[in-house]
Amino acid sequence: MDQASTKKPSAVLSPQRPLTVEKARAGERIAASRHSTQLVYSYVAFSAFWLVVGTLAGQYLGLKFVWPEIDSLSWLSFGRLRPVHTNVVFWGFASLGMIALALYVVPRTSRRELYSYKLGWVSLWLMNGSVVLGTLLLMAGINNGGQEYREFIWPAMGLFALGLMVSAYNLYKTIARRDVREIYISNWYILAAFLWTIVLAAIAYLPGYQDDGISQTVVQGYYMHQGVGMWFTPMVLGLTYYFLPKLLNKPIYSYSLGVLAFWTQMLFYTMIGAHHFVFSPIPWWLQTVAIVFSVGMLVPVTAGTGNFLLTMRGSWGTIARSYSLPFILTGVIFYALVSYQGTLEAFRSLNKIWHFTNFTVAHSHLSMYGFVSFLIWGGVYGLIPRLTGKEPPQFSVGVHFWLALVGLLLYGVALMIGGTMQGLSWIAGEAFIESVNLMIPYWVWRAIGGTMMFMSHLIFAYNVWKMRPDRLKETEAYNI
Amino acid sequence: MKLDFHQNHKLLYGTIFTGFVILSLIIAVFPAMWVQERNEPLPDSRALTELEQKGLNVYVSEGCMYCHTQQVRPIDMDAVWGRPSAPGDYARIGRQDVWRQTPAVLGSARTGPDLSNVGNRQPSEVWHYMHLFNPRSVVGESVMPSYPWLFEVKDDAGPDDTVITIPGDYAPKQGTVVATEKAEALVAYLLSLKQVKLESGETADAR
């Protein structure tokens, strides 16, 4: 390679234009207790495990669109595996990843040790138990009425909710005993997410007011929207309010903008669930309220992304030299794009074209993946090496980043175009099967993008393994 | 104690918690109660039979609602699926059992056709059996999964068996295809999906 390039310098790759640039190393190691490191790392490790499991299912589901006869086993059929994919990446991967980071950020910004490490472990096992049990039941064909993201029947989801309560108590106690006067904005978002999600799970599963098909739909709209908007969104935003300024080594641009975004998030986001059922037989006024507040979401989204981007301003060099900050920058950009896209989808005129189509699938992946997952990865790569003193290979972090980003763009663009074509085909009054036939090339592109995303997760799991703490190895050896 | 969100954690998290509970009651719980109280089955409709109810449980268990809606919107493009759905169309659906809540039959994606009125549009039992055993045996371009586990392949079908004739390429090499009780229930449910008349003057909107 070196010899070849001296003979004939390549316009693309040469010693002056290398394929990769060395990034800044993690620098100083954080003095954290062994308990803290082990707990946080264990959450991250399980998160990576569930990411691989959940997206293996997703990847396989994507193939079924172009190859419906790939298997004929009931446990692997589309209708059973689809909720496995969504629930495993929600409650396994993303939730555990976010809680891992929160278990570090909350004590750190409160200048206290975590209230109880034991409760931290209890919560981890409750949540893992929930995902294992829920997944097996789903594959056996036992689900909670096919209600999206609440497919786990209550005994399985109950374990998760219990884990949430244990963690919420643990974090609340840590904040209550803080050694600083002010509660840092990250902790507003993080603990609020726990409290909101506990309320949400209770409302979603209690009987009595959602027993016919219409009341069920009213609660479903509320639930499926808040599941994303009051759990994943505030959690990753709260974490970013810590990691972004920390990794850039400068304060957040505006504290009060963060506070404004917080209260408007709570007020507006809660009201918009019914926009998932525009034109449905649920009360028309409920749909209109949802559409109006969907426009209101422009406030917290613009305040939030503006705040992050203005914090980044002037530090682009630092971001380019870091291997964790590019994930955070990507996540912030997707947060804005996908939220504006969501507002557009709520308008009745556009909803007509996009509702029920694959456009929705693109939207949910751009948000849960481009926004939530990238921010989690940014936090993991920003924190874990400093905690364990072990850095992941920079090359493989780069491969993770680019495979995930390019894969997501292929996936998202293909389904956005395909979804729009589906909607237009229905409006044109073509035979229904036309809307299936026209999707085939887009489903192929989705499978290609999905494969790249899945490969990036294997690399992420490898990187997590490379970042494992030494002490973990010692304890293992000791246990044997 | 200072009434300051930034310094008083009880005030901050108390407000966050109760604020969200109140908003949730306003936007979800009360509206749900309100519609549930007022929702009445349409006069021409009937309750599902025991077999059809079993069929709905199979429909849920296999996740049919991930690709099929049962929701006709009051817009031109949906006219092909029937009249606009009304709240009364869903008044008879309820919890499956103590473990499982009311199924989300309205659906959120139309990868396959809407099924609100499939019993009228496709009333043939035989077609549904063939379609469930292998969708491509009746719709060549379909991407729907096959459901062979809802059927049995028997060497000698008994007199009470529902024998399904499957065209050459899709048939098993040996034996005859017989519907299980689950397939019979599911087909009975699908055939029960027939839109009934709205009372005159009643609109598709919620009352």
PDB file of C-alpha atoms in Angstrom, chain A residues 206-441:
ATOM      1  CA  LEU A 206     -55.125  -0.756  34.151  1.00  0.00           C
ATOM      2  CA  PRO A 207     -58.587  -2.044  33.208  1.00  0.00           C
ATOM      3  CA  GLY A 208     -61.954  -0.345  33.354  1.00  0.00           C
ATOM      4  CA  TYR A 209     -61.737   2.565  30.953  1.00  0.00           C
ATOM      5  CA  GLN A 210     -60.299   0.953  27.807  1.00  0.00           C
ATOM      6  CA  ASP A 211     -62.353  -2.145  27.283  1.00  0.00           C
ATOM      7  CA  ASP A 212     -64.186  -1.530  23.999  1.00  0.00           C
ATOM      8  CA  GLY A 213     -62.435  -1.017  20.672  1.00  0.00           C
ATOM      9  CA  ILE A 214     -62.686   2.785  20.660  1.00  0.00           C
ATOM     10  CA  SER A 215     -61.571   3.532  24.210  1.00  0.00           C
ATOM     11  CA  GLN A 216     -58.755   1.032  23.629  1.00  0.00           C
ATOM     12  CA  THR A 217     -57.698   3.102  20.622  1.00  0.00           C
ATOM     13  CA  VAL A 218     -57.780   6.379  22.576  1.00  0.00           C
ATOM     14  CA  VAL A 219     -55.440   4.936  25.208  1.00  0.00           C
ATOM     15  CA  GLN A 220     -53.300   3.243  22.552  1.00  0.00           C
ATOM     16  CA  GLY A 221     -52.663   6.546  20.773  1.00  0.00           C
ATOM     17  CA  TYR A 222     -51.691   8.137  24.065  1.00  0.00           C
ATOM     18  CA  TYR A 223     -49.499   5.204  25.059  1.00  0.00           C
ATOM     19  CA  MET A 224     -47.628   4.477  21.848  1.00  0.00           C
ATOM     20  CA  HIS A 225     -46.749   8.125  21.511  1.00  0.00           C
ATOM     21  CA  GLN A 226     -45.693   8.783  25.082  1.00  0.00           C
ATOM     22  CA  GLY A 227     -43.720   5.542  25.139  1.00  0.00           C
ATOM     23  CA  VAL A 228     -41.341   7.231  22.750  1.00  0.00           C
ATOM     24  CA  GLY A 229     -41.878  10.828  23.754  1.00  0.00           C
ATOM     25  CA  MET A 230     -41.888  10.631  27.535  1.00  0.00           C
ATOM     26  CA  TRP A 231     -39.315   7.887  28.002  1.00  0.00           C
ATOM     27  CA  PHE A 232     -36.707   7.763  25.233  1.00  0.00           C
ATOM     28  CA  THR A 233     -36.810  11.429  24.266  1.00  0.00           C
ATOM     29  CA  PRO A 234     -36.367  13.036  27.710  1.00  0.00           C
ATOM     30  CA  MET A 235     -33.842  10.375  28.755  1.00  0.00           C
ATOM     31  CA  VAL A 236     -31.490  10.911  25.834  1.00  0.00           C
ATOM     32  CA  LEU A 237     -31.979  14.686  25.969  1.00  0.00           C
ATOM     33  CA  GLY A 238     -31.099  14.684  29.665  1.00  0.00           C
ATOM     34  CA  LEU A 239     -28.020  12.577  28.980  1.00  0.00           C
ATOM     35  CA  THR A 240     -26.973  14.889  26.157  1.00  0.00           C
ATOM     36  CA  TYR A 241     -27.277  17.904  28.469  1.00  0.00           C
ATOM     37  CA  TYR A 242     -24.505  16.216  30.424  1.00  0.00           C
ATOM     38  CA  PHE A 243     -22.332  14.541  27.786  1.00  0.00           C
ATOM     39  CA  LEU A 244     -22.252  17.293  25.179  1.00  0.00           C
ATOM     40  CA  PRO A 245     -20.854  20.065  27.416  1.00  0.00           C
ATOM     41  CA  LYS A 246     -18.635  17.541  29.217  1.00  0.00           C
ATOM     42  CA  LEU A 247     -17.042  16.168  26.072  1.00  0.00           C
ATOM     43  CA  LEU A 248     -16.679  19.645  24.551  1.00  0.00           C
ATOM     44  CA  ASN A 249     -15.329  20.933  27.846  1.00  0.00           C
ATOM     45  CA  LYS A 250     -17.536  24.023  27.807  1.00  0.00           C
ATOM     46  CA  PRO A 251     -20.850  24.985  29.411  1.00  0.00           C
ATOM     47  CA  ILE A 252     -24.223  24.439  27.748  1.00  0.00           C
ATOM     48  CA  TYR A 253     -25.213  27.454  25.595  1.00  0.00           C
ATOM     49  CA  SER A 254     -28.347  28.320  27.557  1.00  0.00           C
ATOM     50  CA  TYR A 255     -29.617  26.744  30.721  1.00  0.00           C
ATOM     51  CA  SER A 256     -32.990  28.490  30.542  1.00  0.00           C
ATOM     52  CA  LEU A 257     -33.574  27.272  26.990  1.00  0.00           C
ATOM     53  CA  GLY A 258     -33.228  23.758  28.404  1.00  0.00           C
ATOM     54  CA  VAL A 259     -35.808  24.587  31.077  1.00  0.00           C
ATOM     55  CA  LEU A 260     -38.212  26.038  28.491  1.00  0.00           C
ATOM     56  CA  ALA A 261     -37.825  22.935  26.329  1.00  0.00           C
ATOM     57  CA  PHE A 262     -38.475  20.776  29.356  1.00  0.00           C
ATOM     58  CA  TRP A 263     -41.835  22.258  30.380  1.00  0.00           C
ATOM     59  CA  THR A 264     -43.092  22.620  26.805  1.00  0.00           C
ATOM     60  CA  GLN A 265     -42.097  19.004  26.157  1.00  0.00           C
ATOM     61  CA  MET A 266     -44.253  17.882  29.076  1.00  0.00           C
ATOM     62  CA  LEU A 267     -47.195  20.076  28.145  1.00  0.00           C
ATOM     63  CA  PHE A 268     -47.274  19.615  24.370  1.00  0.00           C
ATOM     64  CA  TYR A 269     -46.010  16.095  23.925  1.00  0.00           C
ATOM     65  CA  THR A 270     -48.542  14.597  26.320  1.00  0.00           C
ATOM     66  CA  MET A 271     -51.421  15.925  24.241  1.00  0.00           C
ATOM     67  CA  ILE A 272     -50.522  14.597  20.803  1.00  0.00           C
ATOM     68  CA  GLY A 273     -50.937  10.830  20.984  1.00  0.00           C
ATOM     69  CA  ALA A 274     -54.200  10.822  19.024  1.00  0.00           C
ATOM     70  CA  HIS A 275     -52.361  12.015  15.899  1.00  0.00           C
ATOM     71  CA  HIS A 276     -51.644   8.313  15.308  1.00  0.00           C
ATOM     72  CA  PHE A 277     -55.346   7.897  14.629  1.00  0.00           C
ATOM     73  CA  VAL A 278     -56.176  10.800  12.341  1.00  0.00           C
ATOM     74  CA  PHE A 279     -59.413  10.097  10.370  1.00  0.00           C
ATOM     75  CA  SER A 280     -60.195   7.174  12.687  1.00  0.00           C
ATOM     76  CA  PRO A 281     -63.535   6.822  14.513  1.00  0.00           C
ATOM     77  CA  ILE A 282     -62.121   8.207  17.789  1.00  0.00           C
ATOM     78  CA  PRO A 283     -63.573  11.635  18.707  1.00  0.00           C
ATOM     79  CA  TRP A 284     -62.761  14.229  16.091  1.00  0.00           C
ATOM     80  CA  TRP A 285     -61.897  16.913  18.681  1.00  0.00           C
ATOM     81  CA  LEU A 286     -59.265  14.626  20.183  1.00  0.00           C
ATOM     82  CA  GLN A 287     -57.615  14.318  16.771  1.00  0.00           C
ATOM     83  CA  THR A 288     -57.700  18.074  16.276  1.00  0.00           C
ATOM     84  CA  VAL A 289     -56.160  18.743  19.701  1.00  0.00           C
ATOM     85  CA  ALA A 290     -53.398  16.288  18.800  1.00  0.00           C
ATOM     86  CA  ILE A 291     -52.700  18.012  15.487  1.00  0.00           C
ATOM     87  CA  VAL A 292     -52.605  21.476  17.084  1.00  0.00           C
ATOM     88  CA  PHE A 293     -50.169  20.401  19.804  1.00  0.00           C
ATOM     89  CA  SER A 294     -48.073  18.595  17.182  1.00  0.00           C
ATOM     90  CA  VAL A 295     -47.394  22.053  15.798  1.00  0.00           C
ATOM     91  CA  GLY A 296     -46.652  23.200  19.356  1.00  0.00           C
ATOM     92  CA  MET A 297     -43.850  20.609  19.429  1.00  0.00           C
ATOM     93  CA  LEU A 298     -41.841  22.962  17.224  1.00  0.00           C
ATOM     94  CA  VAL A 299     -41.095  24.928  20.426  1.00  0.00           C
ATOM     95  CA  PRO A 300     -39.332  22.288  22.557  1.00  0.00           C
ATOM     96  CA  VAL A 301     -37.661  20.718  19.529  1.00  0.00           C
ATOM     97  CA  THR A 302     -36.262  23.996  18.241  1.00  0.00           C
ATOM     98  CA  ALA A 303     -35.242  25.076  21.735  1.00  0.00           C
ATOM     99  CA  GLY A 304     -33.523  21.743  22.375  1.00  0.00           C
ATOM    100  CA  THR A 305     -31.663  21.337  19.100  1.00  0.00           C
ATOM    101  CA  GLY A 306     -30.842  25.052  18.959  1.00  0.00           C
ATOM    102  CA  ASN A 307     -29.343  24.822  22.405  1.00  0.00           C
ATOM    103  CA  PHE A 308     -27.196  21.827  21.479  1.00  0.00           C
ATOM    104  CA  LEU A 309     -26.056  23.221  18.130  1.00  0.00           C
ATOM    105  CA  LEU A 310     -25.194  26.598  19.661  1.00  0.00           C
ATOM    106  CA  THR A 311     -23.170  24.764  22.297  1.00  0.00           C
ATOM    107  CA  MET A 312     -21.303  22.997  19.507  1.00  0.00           C
ATOM    108  CA  ARG A 313     -20.684  26.224  17.569  1.00  0.00           C
ATOM    109  CA  GLY A 314     -16.992  26.999  17.349  1.00  0.00           C
ATOM    110  CA  SER A 315     -16.025  23.517  18.489  1.00  0.00           C
ATOM    111  CA  TRP A 316     -16.382  21.653  15.195  1.00  0.00           C
ATOM    112  CA  GLY A 317     -12.684  20.766  15.314  1.00  0.00           C
ATOM    113  CA  THR A 318     -13.124  19.091  18.682  1.00  0.00           C
ATOM    114  CA  ILE A 319     -16.079  17.139  17.334  1.00  0.00           C
ATOM    115  CA  ALA A 320     -14.098  16.009  14.281  1.00  0.00           C
ATOM    116  CA  ARG A 321     -11.235  14.837  16.471  1.00  0.00           C
ATOM    117  CA  SER A 322     -13.490  12.917  18.855  1.00  0.00           C
ATOM    118  CA  TYR A 323     -14.910   9.469  18.202  1.00  0.00           C
ATOM    119  CA  SER A 324     -17.925   9.902  20.471  1.00  0.00           C
ATOM    120  CA  LEU A 325     -19.092  13.436  19.579  1.00  0.00           C
ATOM    121  CA  PRO A 326     -19.954  12.638  15.923  1.00  0.00           C
ATOM    122  CA  PHE A 327     -22.606  10.231  17.255  1.00  0.00           C
ATOM    123  CA  ILE A 328     -24.036  13.028  19.405  1.00  0.00           C
ATOM    124  CA  LEU A 329     -24.019  15.533  16.533  1.00  0.00           C
ATOM    125  CA  THR A 330     -25.835  13.001  14.337  1.00  0.00           C
ATOM    126  CA  GLY A 331     -28.381  12.306  17.061  1.00  0.00           C
ATOM    127  CA  VAL A 332     -29.101  16.006  17.556  1.00  0.00           C
ATOM    128  CA  ILE A 333     -29.612  16.575  13.833  1.00  0.00           C
ATOM    129  CA  PHE A 334     -31.960  13.599  13.587  1.00  0.00           C
ATOM    130  CA  TYR A 335     -33.863  14.854  16.628  1.00  0.00           C
ATOM    131  CA  ALA A 336     -34.725  18.039  14.780  1.00  0.00           C
ATOM    132  CA  LEU A 337     -35.418  16.424  11.402  1.00  0.00           C
ATOM    133  CA  VAL A 338     -37.559  13.619  12.682  1.00  0.00           C
ATOM    134  CA  SER A 339     -39.593  15.858  14.970  1.00  0.00           C
ATOM    135  CA  TYR A 340     -40.371  18.296  12.172  1.00  0.00           C
ATOM    136  CA  GLN A 341     -41.250  15.300  10.006  1.00  0.00           C
ATOM    137  CA  GLY A 342     -43.616  14.091  12.729  1.00  0.00           C
ATOM    138  CA  THR A 343     -45.397  17.437  12.796  1.00  0.00           C
ATOM    139  CA  LEU A 344     -45.869  17.265   9.018  1.00  0.00           C
ATOM    140  CA  GLU A 345     -47.243  13.730   9.235  1.00  0.00           C
ATOM    141  CA  ALA A 346     -49.908  14.920  11.677  1.00  0.00           C
ATOM    142  CA  PHE A 347     -51.474  17.377   9.186  1.00  0.00           C
ATOM    143  CA  ARG A 348     -54.624  15.837   7.717  1.00  0.00           C
ATOM    144  CA  SER A 349     -53.584  16.666   4.136  1.00  0.00           C
ATOM    145  CA  LEU A 350     -50.261  14.818   4.437  1.00  0.00           C
ATOM    146  CA  ASN A 351     -51.525  12.165   6.804  1.00  0.00           C
ATOM    147  CA  LYS A 352     -53.831  11.055   3.993  1.00  0.00           C
ATOM    148  CA  ILE A 353     -50.815  10.191   1.825  1.00  0.00           C
ATOM    149  CA  TRP A 354     -48.498   8.734   4.459  1.00  0.00           C
ATOM    150  CA  HIS A 355     -50.689   7.068   7.077  1.00  0.00           C
ATOM    151  CA  PHE A 356     -50.755   3.237   6.911  1.00  0.00           C
ATOM    152  CA  THR A 357     -47.769   3.265   4.509  1.00  0.00           C
ATOM    153  CA  ASN A 358     -44.112   2.372   4.955  1.00  0.00           C
ATOM    154  CA  PHE A 359     -43.390   6.079   5.451  1.00  0.00           C
ATOM    155  CA  THR A 360     -44.380   5.529   9.076  1.00  0.00           C
ATOM    156  CA  VAL A 361     -41.817   2.741   9.378  1.00  0.00           C
ATOM    157  CA  ALA A 362     -39.139   5.102   8.054  1.00  0.00           C
ATOM    158  CA  HIS A 363     -40.191   7.752  10.561  1.00  0.00           C
ATOM    159  CA  SER A 364     -40.046   5.407  13.541  1.00  0.00           C
ATOM    160  CA  HIS A 365     -36.574   4.207  12.562  1.00  0.00           C
ATOM    161  CA  LEU A 366     -35.231   7.690  11.928  1.00  0.00           C
ATOM    162  CA  SER A 367     -36.368   8.639  15.437  1.00  0.00           C
ATOM    163  CA  MET A 368     -35.556   5.551  17.498  1.00  0.00           C
ATOM    164  CA  TYR A 369     -32.329   4.966  15.583  1.00  0.00           C
ATOM    165  CA  GLY A 370     -31.033   8.241  14.157  1.00  0.00           C
ATOM    166  CA  PHE A 371     -32.004  10.201  17.237  1.00  0.00           C
ATOM    167  CA  VAL A 372     -32.200   7.907  20.295  1.00  0.00           C
ATOM    168  CA  SER A 373     -29.667   5.191  19.430  1.00  0.00           C
ATOM    169  CA  PHE A 374     -26.990   7.562  18.152  1.00  0.00           C
ATOM    170  CA  LEU A 375     -27.200   9.625  21.342  1.00  0.00           C
ATOM    171  CA  ILE A 376     -26.900   6.442  23.437  1.00  0.00           C
ATOM    172  CA  TRP A 377     -23.829   5.346  21.452  1.00  0.00           C
ATOM    173  CA  GLY A 378     -22.285   8.800  21.791  1.00  0.00           C
ATOM    174  CA  GLY A 379     -22.720   8.578  25.553  1.00  0.00           C
ATOM    175  CA  VAL A 380     -21.355   5.024  25.747  1.00  0.00           C
ATOM    176  CA  TYR A 381     -18.230   5.863  23.709  1.00  0.00           C
ATOM    177  CA  GLY A 382     -17.824   9.078  25.661  1.00  0.00           C
ATOM    178  CA  LEU A 383     -18.129   7.507  29.088  1.00  0.00           C
ATOM    179  CA  ILE A 384     -17.066   3.865  29.197  1.00  0.00           C
ATOM    180  CA  PRO A 385     -13.404   4.293  28.115  1.00  0.00           C
ATOM    181  CA  ARG A 386     -12.951   6.939  30.805  1.00  0.00           C
ATOM    182  CA  LEU A 387     -14.581   4.647  33.339  1.00  0.00           C
ATOM    183  CA  THR A 388     -12.694   1.448  32.542  1.00  0.00           C
ATOM    184  CA  GLY A 389      -9.508   2.920  31.135  1.00  0.00           C
ATOM    185  CA  LYS A 390      -9.927   0.732  28.062  1.00  0.00           C
ATOM    186  CA  GLU A 391     -10.524   2.385  24.703  1.00  0.00           C
ATOM    187  CA  PRO A 392     -12.242   0.665  21.811  1.00  0.00           C
ATOM    188  CA  PRO A 393     -10.250   0.428  18.560  1.00  0.00           C
ATOM    189  CA  GLN A 394     -10.837   3.767  16.835  1.00  0.00           C
ATOM    190  CA  PHE A 395     -11.133   2.087  13.465  1.00  0.00           C
ATOM    191  CA  SER A 396     -13.992  -0.121  14.566  1.00  0.00           C
ATOM    192  CA  VAL A 397     -15.796   2.810  16.198  1.00  0.00           C
ATOM    193  CA  GLY A 398     -15.532   4.579  12.828  1.00  0.00           C
ATOM    194  CA  VAL A 399     -16.884   1.524  11.021  1.00  0.00           C
ATOM    195  CA  HIS A 400     -19.769   1.354  13.497  1.00  0.00           C
ATOM    196  CA  PHE A 401     -20.585   5.026  12.882  1.00  0.00           C
ATOM    197  CA  TRP A 402     -20.527   4.918   9.095  1.00  0.00           C
ATOM    198  CA  LEU A 403     -22.288   1.568   8.679  1.00  0.00           C
ATOM    199  CA  ALA A 404     -25.040   2.696  11.038  1.00  0.00           C
ATOM    200  CA  LEU A 405     -25.452   6.123   9.442  1.00  0.00           C
ATOM    201  CA  VAL A 406     -25.297   5.048   5.792  1.00  0.00           C
ATOM    202  CA  GLY A 407     -27.470   2.015   6.544  1.00  0.00           C
ATOM    203  CA  LEU A 408     -30.069   4.194   8.231  1.00  0.00           C
ATOM    204  CA  LEU A 409     -30.099   6.694   5.370  1.00  0.00           C
ATOM    205  CA  LEU A 410     -30.603   3.930   2.799  1.00  0.00           C
ATOM    206  CA  TYR A 411     -33.313   2.408   4.959  1.00  0.00           C
ATOM    207  CA  GLY A 412     -35.067   5.695   5.663  1.00  0.00           C
ATOM    208  CA  VAL A 413     -34.898   7.228   2.189  1.00  0.00           C
ATOM    209  CA  ALA A 414     -36.051   3.993   0.522  1.00  0.00           C
ATOM    210  CA  LEU A 415     -39.089   3.660   2.758  1.00  0.00           C
ATOM    211  CA  MET A 416     -39.934   7.374   2.593  1.00  0.00           C
ATOM    212  CA  ILE A 417     -40.001   7.264  -1.205  1.00  0.00           C
ATOM    213  CA  GLY A 418     -41.725   3.875  -1.287  1.00  0.00           C
ATOM    214  CA  GLY A 419     -44.244   4.920   1.358  1.00  0.00           C
ATOM    215  CA  THR A 420     -45.151   8.059  -0.560  1.00  0.00           C
ATOM    216  CA  MET A 421     -45.640   5.980  -3.712  1.00  0.00           C
ATOM    217  CA  GLN A 422     -47.908   3.585  -1.801  1.00  0.00           C
ATOM    218  CA  GLY A 423     -50.075   6.458  -0.611  1.00  0.00           C
ATOM    219  CA  LEU A 424     -50.263   7.987  -4.072  1.00  0.00           C
ATOM    220  CA  SER A 425     -51.174   4.618  -5.566  1.00  0.00           C
ATOM    221  CA  TRP A 426     -54.092   4.292  -3.154  1.00  0.00           C
ATOM    222  CA  ILE A 427     -55.228   7.837  -3.851  1.00  0.00           C
ATOM    223  CA  ALA A 428     -55.076   7.135  -7.590  1.00  0.00           C
ATOM    224  CA  GLY A 429     -57.441   4.224  -6.985  1.00  0.00           C
ATOM    225  CA  GLU A 430     -55.122   1.546  -8.400  1.00  0.00           C
ATOM    226  CA  ALA A 431     -55.676  -2.116  -7.514  1.00  0.00           C
ATOM    227  CA  PHE A 432     -54.287  -2.753  -4.015  1.00  0.00           C
ATOM    228  CA  ILE A 433     -51.714  -5.294  -5.176  1.00  0.00           C
ATOM    229  CA  GLU A 434     -50.025  -2.495  -7.161  1.00  0.00           C
ATOM    230  CA  SER A 435     -48.995  -0.894  -3.855  1.00  0.00           C
ATOM    231  CA  VAL A 436     -47.339  -4.185  -2.899  1.00  0.00           C
ATOM    232  CA  ASN A 437     -45.593  -4.661  -6.248  1.00  0.00           C
ATOM    233  CA  LEU A 438     -44.221  -1.138  -6.352  1.00  0.00           C
ATOM    234  CA  MET A 439     -42.628  -1.592  -2.916  1.00  0.00           C
ATOM    235  CA  ILE A 440     -40.406  -4.539  -3.885  1.00  0.00           C
ATOM    236  CA  PRO A 441     -37.329  -2.483  -4.944  1.00  0.00           C
TER     237      PRO A 441
END
